[in-house]
PDB file of C-alpha atoms in Angstrom:
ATOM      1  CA  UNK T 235       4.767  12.757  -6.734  1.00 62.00           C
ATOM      2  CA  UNK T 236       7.102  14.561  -8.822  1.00 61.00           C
ATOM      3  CA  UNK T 237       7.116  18.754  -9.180  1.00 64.00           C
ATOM      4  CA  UNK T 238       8.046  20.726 -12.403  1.00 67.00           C
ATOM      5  CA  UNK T 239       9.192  23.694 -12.452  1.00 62.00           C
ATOM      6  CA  UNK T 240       7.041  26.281 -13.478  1.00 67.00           C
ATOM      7  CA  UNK T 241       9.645  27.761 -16.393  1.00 71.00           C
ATOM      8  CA  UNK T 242       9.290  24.252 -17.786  1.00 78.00           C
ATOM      9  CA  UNK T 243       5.288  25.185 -18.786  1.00 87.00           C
ATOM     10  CA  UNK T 244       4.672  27.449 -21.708  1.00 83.00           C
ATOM     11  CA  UNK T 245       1.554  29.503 -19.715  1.00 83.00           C
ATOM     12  CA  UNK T 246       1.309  31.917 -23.117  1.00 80.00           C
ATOM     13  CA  UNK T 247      -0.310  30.049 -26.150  1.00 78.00           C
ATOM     14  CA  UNK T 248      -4.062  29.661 -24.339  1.00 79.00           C
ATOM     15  CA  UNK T 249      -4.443  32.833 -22.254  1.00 82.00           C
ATOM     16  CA  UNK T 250      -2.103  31.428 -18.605  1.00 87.00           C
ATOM     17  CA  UNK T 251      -3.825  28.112 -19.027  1.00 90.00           C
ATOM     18  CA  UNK T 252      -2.186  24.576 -20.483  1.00 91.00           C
ATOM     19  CA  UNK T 253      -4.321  21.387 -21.479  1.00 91.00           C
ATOM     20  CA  UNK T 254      -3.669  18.713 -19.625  1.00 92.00           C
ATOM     21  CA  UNK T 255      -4.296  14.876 -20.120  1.00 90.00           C
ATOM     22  CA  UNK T 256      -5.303  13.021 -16.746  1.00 90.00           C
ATOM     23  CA  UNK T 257      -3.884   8.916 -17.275  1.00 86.00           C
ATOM     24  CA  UNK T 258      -4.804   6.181 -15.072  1.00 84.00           C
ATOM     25  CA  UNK T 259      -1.308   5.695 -13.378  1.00 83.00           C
ATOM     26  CA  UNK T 260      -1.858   1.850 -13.203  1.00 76.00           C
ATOM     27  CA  UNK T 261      -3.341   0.670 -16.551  1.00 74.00           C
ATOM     28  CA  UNK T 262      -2.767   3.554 -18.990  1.00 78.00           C
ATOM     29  CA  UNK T 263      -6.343   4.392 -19.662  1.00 78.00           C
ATOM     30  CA  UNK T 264      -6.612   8.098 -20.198  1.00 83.00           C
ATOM     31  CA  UNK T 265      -9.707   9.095 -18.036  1.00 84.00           C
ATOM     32  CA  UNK T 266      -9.751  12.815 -18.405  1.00 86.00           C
ATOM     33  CA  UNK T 267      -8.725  16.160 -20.614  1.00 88.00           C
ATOM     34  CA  UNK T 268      -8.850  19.280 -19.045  1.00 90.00           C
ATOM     35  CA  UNK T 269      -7.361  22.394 -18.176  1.00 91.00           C
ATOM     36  CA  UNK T 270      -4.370  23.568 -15.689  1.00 92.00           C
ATOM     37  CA  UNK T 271      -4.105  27.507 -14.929  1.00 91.00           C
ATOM     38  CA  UNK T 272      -1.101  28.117 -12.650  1.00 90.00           C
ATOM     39  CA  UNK T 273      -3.194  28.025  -9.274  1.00 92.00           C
ATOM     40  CA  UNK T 274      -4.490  24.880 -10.109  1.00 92.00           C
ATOM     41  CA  UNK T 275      -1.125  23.447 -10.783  1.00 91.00           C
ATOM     42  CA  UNK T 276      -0.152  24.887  -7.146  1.00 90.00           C
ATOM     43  CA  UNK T 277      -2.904  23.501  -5.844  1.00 90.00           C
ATOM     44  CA  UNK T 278      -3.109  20.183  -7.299  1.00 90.00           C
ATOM     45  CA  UNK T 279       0.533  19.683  -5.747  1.00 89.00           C
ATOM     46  CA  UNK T 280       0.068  21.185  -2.856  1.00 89.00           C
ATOM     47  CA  UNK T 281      -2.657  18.778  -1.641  1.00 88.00           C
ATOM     48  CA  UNK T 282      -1.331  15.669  -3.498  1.00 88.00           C
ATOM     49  CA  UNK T 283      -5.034  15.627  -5.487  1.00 89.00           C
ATOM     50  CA  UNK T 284      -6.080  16.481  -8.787  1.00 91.00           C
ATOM     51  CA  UNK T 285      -7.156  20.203  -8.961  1.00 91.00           C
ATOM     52  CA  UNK T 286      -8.001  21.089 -12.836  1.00 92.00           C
ATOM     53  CA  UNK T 287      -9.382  24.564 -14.163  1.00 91.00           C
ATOM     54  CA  UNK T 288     -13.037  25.253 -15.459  1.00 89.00           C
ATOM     55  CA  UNK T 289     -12.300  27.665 -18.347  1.00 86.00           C
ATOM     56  CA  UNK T 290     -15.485  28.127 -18.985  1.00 84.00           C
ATOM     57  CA  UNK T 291     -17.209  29.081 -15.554  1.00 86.00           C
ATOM     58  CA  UNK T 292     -13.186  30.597 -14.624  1.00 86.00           C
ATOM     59  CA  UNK T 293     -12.819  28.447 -11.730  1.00 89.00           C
ATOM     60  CA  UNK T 294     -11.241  25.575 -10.054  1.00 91.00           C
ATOM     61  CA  UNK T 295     -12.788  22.323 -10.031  1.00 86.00           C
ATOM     62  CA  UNK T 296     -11.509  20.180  -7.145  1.00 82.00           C
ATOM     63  CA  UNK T 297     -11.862  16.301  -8.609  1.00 69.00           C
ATOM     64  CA  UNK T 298     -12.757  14.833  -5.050  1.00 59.00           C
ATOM     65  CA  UNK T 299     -16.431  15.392  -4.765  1.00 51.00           C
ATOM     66  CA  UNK T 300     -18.245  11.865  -3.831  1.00 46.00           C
ATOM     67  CA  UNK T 301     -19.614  11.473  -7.500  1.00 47.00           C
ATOM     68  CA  UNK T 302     -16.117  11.844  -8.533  1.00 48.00           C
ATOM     69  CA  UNK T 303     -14.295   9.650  -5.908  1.00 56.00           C
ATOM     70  CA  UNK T 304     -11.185  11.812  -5.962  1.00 74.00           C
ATOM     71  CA  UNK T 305      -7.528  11.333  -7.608  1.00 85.00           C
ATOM     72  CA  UNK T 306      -4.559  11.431  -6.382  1.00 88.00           C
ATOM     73  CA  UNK T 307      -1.495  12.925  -8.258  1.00 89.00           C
ATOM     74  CA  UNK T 308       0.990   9.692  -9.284  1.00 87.00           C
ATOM     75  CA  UNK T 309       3.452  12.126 -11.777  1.00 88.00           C
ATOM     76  CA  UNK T 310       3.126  15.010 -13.589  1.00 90.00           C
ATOM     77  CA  UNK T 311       5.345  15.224 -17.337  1.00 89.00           C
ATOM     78  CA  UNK T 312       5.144  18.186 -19.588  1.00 89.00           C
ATOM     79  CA  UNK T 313       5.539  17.400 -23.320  1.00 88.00           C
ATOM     80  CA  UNK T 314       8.544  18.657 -25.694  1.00 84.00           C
ATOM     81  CA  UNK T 315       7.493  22.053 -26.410  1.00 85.00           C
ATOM     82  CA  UNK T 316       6.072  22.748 -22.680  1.00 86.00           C
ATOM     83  CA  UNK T 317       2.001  23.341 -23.959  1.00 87.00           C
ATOM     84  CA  UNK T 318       0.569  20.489 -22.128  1.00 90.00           C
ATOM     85  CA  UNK T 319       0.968  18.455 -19.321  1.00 92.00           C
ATOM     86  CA  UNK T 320       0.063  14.362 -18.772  1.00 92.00           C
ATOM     87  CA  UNK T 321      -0.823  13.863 -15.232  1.00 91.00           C
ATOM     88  CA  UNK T 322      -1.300  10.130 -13.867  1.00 89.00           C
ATOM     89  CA  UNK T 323      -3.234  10.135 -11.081  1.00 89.00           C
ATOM     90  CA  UNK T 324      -4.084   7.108  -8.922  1.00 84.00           C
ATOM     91  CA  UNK T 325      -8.129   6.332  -7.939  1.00 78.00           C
ATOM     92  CA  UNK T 326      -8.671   6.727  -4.411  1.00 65.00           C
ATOM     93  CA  UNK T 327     -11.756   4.054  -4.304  1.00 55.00           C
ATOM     94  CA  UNK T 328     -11.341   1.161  -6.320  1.00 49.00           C
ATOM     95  CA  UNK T 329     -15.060   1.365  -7.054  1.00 45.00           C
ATOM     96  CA  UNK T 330     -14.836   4.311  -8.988  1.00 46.00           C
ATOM     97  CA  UNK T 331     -13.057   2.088 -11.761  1.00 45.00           C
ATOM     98  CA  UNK T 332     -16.302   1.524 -13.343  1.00 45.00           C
ATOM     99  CA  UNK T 333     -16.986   5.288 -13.130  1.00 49.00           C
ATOM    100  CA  UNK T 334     -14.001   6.800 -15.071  1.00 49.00           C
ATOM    101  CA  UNK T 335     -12.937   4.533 -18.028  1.00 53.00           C
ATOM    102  CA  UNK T 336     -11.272   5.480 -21.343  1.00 56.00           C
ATOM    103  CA  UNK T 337     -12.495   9.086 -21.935  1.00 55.00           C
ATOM    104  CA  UNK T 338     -12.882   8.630 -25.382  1.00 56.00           C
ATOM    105  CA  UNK T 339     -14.320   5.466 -26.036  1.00 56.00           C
ATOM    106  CA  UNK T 340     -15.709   3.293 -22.956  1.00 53.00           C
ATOM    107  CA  UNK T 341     -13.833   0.277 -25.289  1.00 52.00           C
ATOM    108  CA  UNK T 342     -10.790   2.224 -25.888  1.00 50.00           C
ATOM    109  CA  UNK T 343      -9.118   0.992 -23.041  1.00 52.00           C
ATOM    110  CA  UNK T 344      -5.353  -0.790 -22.332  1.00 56.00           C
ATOM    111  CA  UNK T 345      -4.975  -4.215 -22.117  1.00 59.00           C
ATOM    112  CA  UNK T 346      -3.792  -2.981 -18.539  1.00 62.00           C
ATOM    113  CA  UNK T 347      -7.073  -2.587 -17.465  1.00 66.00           C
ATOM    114  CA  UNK T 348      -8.120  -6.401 -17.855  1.00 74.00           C
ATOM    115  CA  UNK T 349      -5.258  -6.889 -15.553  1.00 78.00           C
ATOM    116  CA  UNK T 350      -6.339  -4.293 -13.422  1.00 76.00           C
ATOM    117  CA  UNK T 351      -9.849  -5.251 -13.482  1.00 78.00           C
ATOM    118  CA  UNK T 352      -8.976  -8.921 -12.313  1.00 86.00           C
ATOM    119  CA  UNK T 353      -5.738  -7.787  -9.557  1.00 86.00           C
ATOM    120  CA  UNK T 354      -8.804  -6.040  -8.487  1.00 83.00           C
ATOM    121  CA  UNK T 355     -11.434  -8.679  -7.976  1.00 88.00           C
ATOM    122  CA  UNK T 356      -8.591 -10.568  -6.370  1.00 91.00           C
ATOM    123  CA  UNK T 357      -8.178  -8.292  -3.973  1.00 89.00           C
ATOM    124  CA  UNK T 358     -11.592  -7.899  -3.123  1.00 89.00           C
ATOM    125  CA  UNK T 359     -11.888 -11.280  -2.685  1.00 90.00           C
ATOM    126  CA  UNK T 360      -8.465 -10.993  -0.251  1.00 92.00           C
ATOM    127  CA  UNK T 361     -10.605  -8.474   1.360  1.00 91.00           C
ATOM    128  CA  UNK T 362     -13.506  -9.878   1.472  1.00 91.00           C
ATOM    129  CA  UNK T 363     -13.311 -13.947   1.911  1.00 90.00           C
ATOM    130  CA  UNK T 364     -16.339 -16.458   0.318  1.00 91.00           C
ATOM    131  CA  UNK T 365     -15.581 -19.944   1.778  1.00 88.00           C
ATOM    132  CA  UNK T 366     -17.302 -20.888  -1.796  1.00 90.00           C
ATOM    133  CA  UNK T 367     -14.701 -18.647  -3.534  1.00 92.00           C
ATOM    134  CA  UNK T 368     -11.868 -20.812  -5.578  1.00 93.00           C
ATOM    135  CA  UNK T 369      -9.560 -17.981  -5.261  1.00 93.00           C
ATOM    136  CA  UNK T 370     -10.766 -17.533  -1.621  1.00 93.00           C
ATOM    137  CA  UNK T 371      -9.488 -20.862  -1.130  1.00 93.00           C
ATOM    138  CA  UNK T 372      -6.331 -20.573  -2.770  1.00 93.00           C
ATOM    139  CA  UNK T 373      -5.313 -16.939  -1.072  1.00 93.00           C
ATOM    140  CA  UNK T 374      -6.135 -18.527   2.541  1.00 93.00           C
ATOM    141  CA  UNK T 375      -3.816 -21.473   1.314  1.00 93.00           C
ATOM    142  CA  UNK T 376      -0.818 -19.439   1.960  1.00 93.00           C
ATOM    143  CA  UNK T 377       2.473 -17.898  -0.197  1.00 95.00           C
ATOM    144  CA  UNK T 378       4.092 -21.796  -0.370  1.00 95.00           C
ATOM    145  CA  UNK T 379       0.794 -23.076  -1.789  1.00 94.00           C
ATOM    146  CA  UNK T 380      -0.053 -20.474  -3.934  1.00 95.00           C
ATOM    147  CA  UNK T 381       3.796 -20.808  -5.102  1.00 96.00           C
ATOM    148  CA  UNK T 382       2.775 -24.920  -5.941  1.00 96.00           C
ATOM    149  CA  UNK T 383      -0.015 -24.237  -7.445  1.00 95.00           C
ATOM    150  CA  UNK T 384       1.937 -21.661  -9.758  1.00 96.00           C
ATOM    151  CA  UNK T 385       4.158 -24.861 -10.632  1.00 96.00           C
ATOM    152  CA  UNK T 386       1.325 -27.272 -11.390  1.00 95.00           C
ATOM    153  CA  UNK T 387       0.132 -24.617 -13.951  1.00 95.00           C
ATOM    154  CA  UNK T 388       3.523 -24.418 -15.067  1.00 96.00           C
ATOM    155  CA  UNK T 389       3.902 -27.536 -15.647  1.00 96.00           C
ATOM    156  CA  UNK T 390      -0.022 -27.864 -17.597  1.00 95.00           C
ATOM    157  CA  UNK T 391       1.381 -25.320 -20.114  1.00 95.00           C
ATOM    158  CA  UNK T 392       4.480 -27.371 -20.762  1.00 96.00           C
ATOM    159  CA  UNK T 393       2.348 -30.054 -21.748  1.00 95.00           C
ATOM    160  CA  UNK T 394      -0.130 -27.799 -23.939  1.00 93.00           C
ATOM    161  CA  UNK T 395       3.083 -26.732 -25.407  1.00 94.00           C
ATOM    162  CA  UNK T 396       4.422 -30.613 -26.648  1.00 93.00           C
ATOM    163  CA  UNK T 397       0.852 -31.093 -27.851  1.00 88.00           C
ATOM    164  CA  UNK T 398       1.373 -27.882 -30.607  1.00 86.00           C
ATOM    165  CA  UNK T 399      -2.817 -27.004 -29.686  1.00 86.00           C
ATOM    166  CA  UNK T 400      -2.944 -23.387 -29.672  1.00 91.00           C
ATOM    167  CA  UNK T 401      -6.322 -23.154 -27.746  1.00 91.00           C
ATOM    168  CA  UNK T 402      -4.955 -25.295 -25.183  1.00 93.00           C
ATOM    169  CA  UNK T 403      -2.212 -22.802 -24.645  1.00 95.00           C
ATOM    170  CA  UNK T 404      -3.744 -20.019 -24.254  1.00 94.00           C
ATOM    171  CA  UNK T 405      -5.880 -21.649 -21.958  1.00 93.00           C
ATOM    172  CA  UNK T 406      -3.176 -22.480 -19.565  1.00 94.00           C
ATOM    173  CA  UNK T 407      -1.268 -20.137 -19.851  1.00 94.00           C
ATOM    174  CA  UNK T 408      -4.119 -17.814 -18.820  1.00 94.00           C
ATOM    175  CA  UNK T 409      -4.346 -20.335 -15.870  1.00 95.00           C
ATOM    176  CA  UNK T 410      -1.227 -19.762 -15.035  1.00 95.00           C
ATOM    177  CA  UNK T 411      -1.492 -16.340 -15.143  1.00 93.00           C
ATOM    178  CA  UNK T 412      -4.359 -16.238 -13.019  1.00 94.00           C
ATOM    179  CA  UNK T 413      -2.597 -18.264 -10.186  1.00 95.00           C
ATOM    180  CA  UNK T 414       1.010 -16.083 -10.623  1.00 95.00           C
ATOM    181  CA  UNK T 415      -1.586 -12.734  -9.641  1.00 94.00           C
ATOM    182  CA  UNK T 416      -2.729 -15.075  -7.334  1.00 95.00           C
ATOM    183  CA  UNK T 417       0.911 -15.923  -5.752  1.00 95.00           C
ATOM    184  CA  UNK T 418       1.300 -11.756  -5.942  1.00 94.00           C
ATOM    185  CA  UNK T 419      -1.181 -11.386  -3.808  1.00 93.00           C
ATOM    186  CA  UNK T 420      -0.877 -13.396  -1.019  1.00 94.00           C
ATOM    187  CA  UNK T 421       2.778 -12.402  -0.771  1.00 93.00           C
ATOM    188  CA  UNK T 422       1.770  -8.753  -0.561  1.00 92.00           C
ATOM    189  CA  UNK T 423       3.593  -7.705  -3.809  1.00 90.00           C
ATOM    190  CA  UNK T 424       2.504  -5.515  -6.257  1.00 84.00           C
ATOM    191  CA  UNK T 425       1.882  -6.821 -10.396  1.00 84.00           C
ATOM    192  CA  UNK T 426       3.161  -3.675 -11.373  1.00 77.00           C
ATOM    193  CA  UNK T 427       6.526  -3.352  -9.807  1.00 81.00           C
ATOM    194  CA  UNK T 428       6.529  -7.079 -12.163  1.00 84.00           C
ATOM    195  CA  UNK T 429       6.331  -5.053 -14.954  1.00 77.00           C
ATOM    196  CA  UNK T 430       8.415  -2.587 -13.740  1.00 76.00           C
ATOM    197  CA  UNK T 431      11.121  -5.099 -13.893  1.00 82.00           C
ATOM    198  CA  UNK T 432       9.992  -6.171 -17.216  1.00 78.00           C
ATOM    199  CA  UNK T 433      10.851  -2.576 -18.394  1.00 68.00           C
ATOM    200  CA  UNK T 434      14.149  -2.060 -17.317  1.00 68.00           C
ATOM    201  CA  UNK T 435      16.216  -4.039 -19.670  1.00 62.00           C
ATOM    202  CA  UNK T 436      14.202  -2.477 -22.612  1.00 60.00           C
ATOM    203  CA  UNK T 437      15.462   1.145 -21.260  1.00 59.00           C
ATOM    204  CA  UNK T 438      18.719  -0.395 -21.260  1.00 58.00           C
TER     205      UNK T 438
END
């Protein structure tokens, strides 16, 4: 987690307090608006979690009671002209996914969060093995035969490909996909830090 300094925040324009948008750090989604005073902003990264400001009842609220599963602080940016903040916090119980969605619009959200919703299911099933489970099977394969099966699918899309059928494209290459988060997985690496790499050369 990053820290600002305080000069950086314009504290004037709404009475010592700054609006402040709360973003899924993984998938984009933004799950939250609310309010940072200066003691919330201490204490928010002081403790690492997500401490916002009740303007109406003048108070903290702490975002880690059990309805609200808790989040912990990823980054904290302030925009151009330093009146309002975008925090990206991570969710510390992957359950609560279903609980905080787009804040807007339950349908607004990132085409993130269909990857995020599946790397998720995969590693529940990781977590939590069914011997009737496909992807159980394939995650207690191993890295080397997750990393084959990655080739066969390869290898399906080439053929979709020579056969100019759209559907049949898309179809494996969402196969293929499927087993790459697979081959993630069961080699302990992150989807993200994929895309991370993906982003580079564009900042380049």
């Amino acid at each position: 987690m990053n820290e600002i300094p305080f000069t950086d925040i314009d504290w004037h324009t709404i009475e010592g307090i700054v609006p402040a948008i709360i973003q899924h750090a993984r998938n984009g989604d933004i799950l939250l608006f609310g309010y940072m005073n200066q003691e919330s902003l201490i204490a928010s990264l002081t403790s690492g979690q997500l401490i916002l400001y009740n303007k109406t009842e003048h108070k903290l609220w702490r975002i880690d009671k059990p309805s609200d599963q808790g989040m912990s602080i990823h980054q904290i940016s302030v925009n151009t002209d330093k009146s309002c903040l975008l925090i990206q916090v991570t969710l510390k119980d992957t359950d609560c996914l279903s609980h905080y969605t787009s804040a807007f619009n339950p349908h607004l959200t990132s085409h993130l969060s269909l990857f995020d919703e599946l790397i998720q299911k995969i590693e529940e099933r990781a977590a939590y093995p069914d011997p009737k489970s496909y992807t159980t099977k394939i995650l207690d394969s191993g890295v080397q035969a997750c990393a084959k099966k990655v080739g066969e699918e390869a290898i399906e899309v080439i053929i979709a490909a020579t056969s100019l059928d759209g559907g049949e494209i898309i179809k494996q290459c969402a196969d293929l996909i499927y087993h790459i988060l697979l081959l993630l997985n069961a080699a302990q690496l992150n989807f993200y830090d994929v895309l991370h790499c993906i982003n580079e050369p564009m900042n380049n």
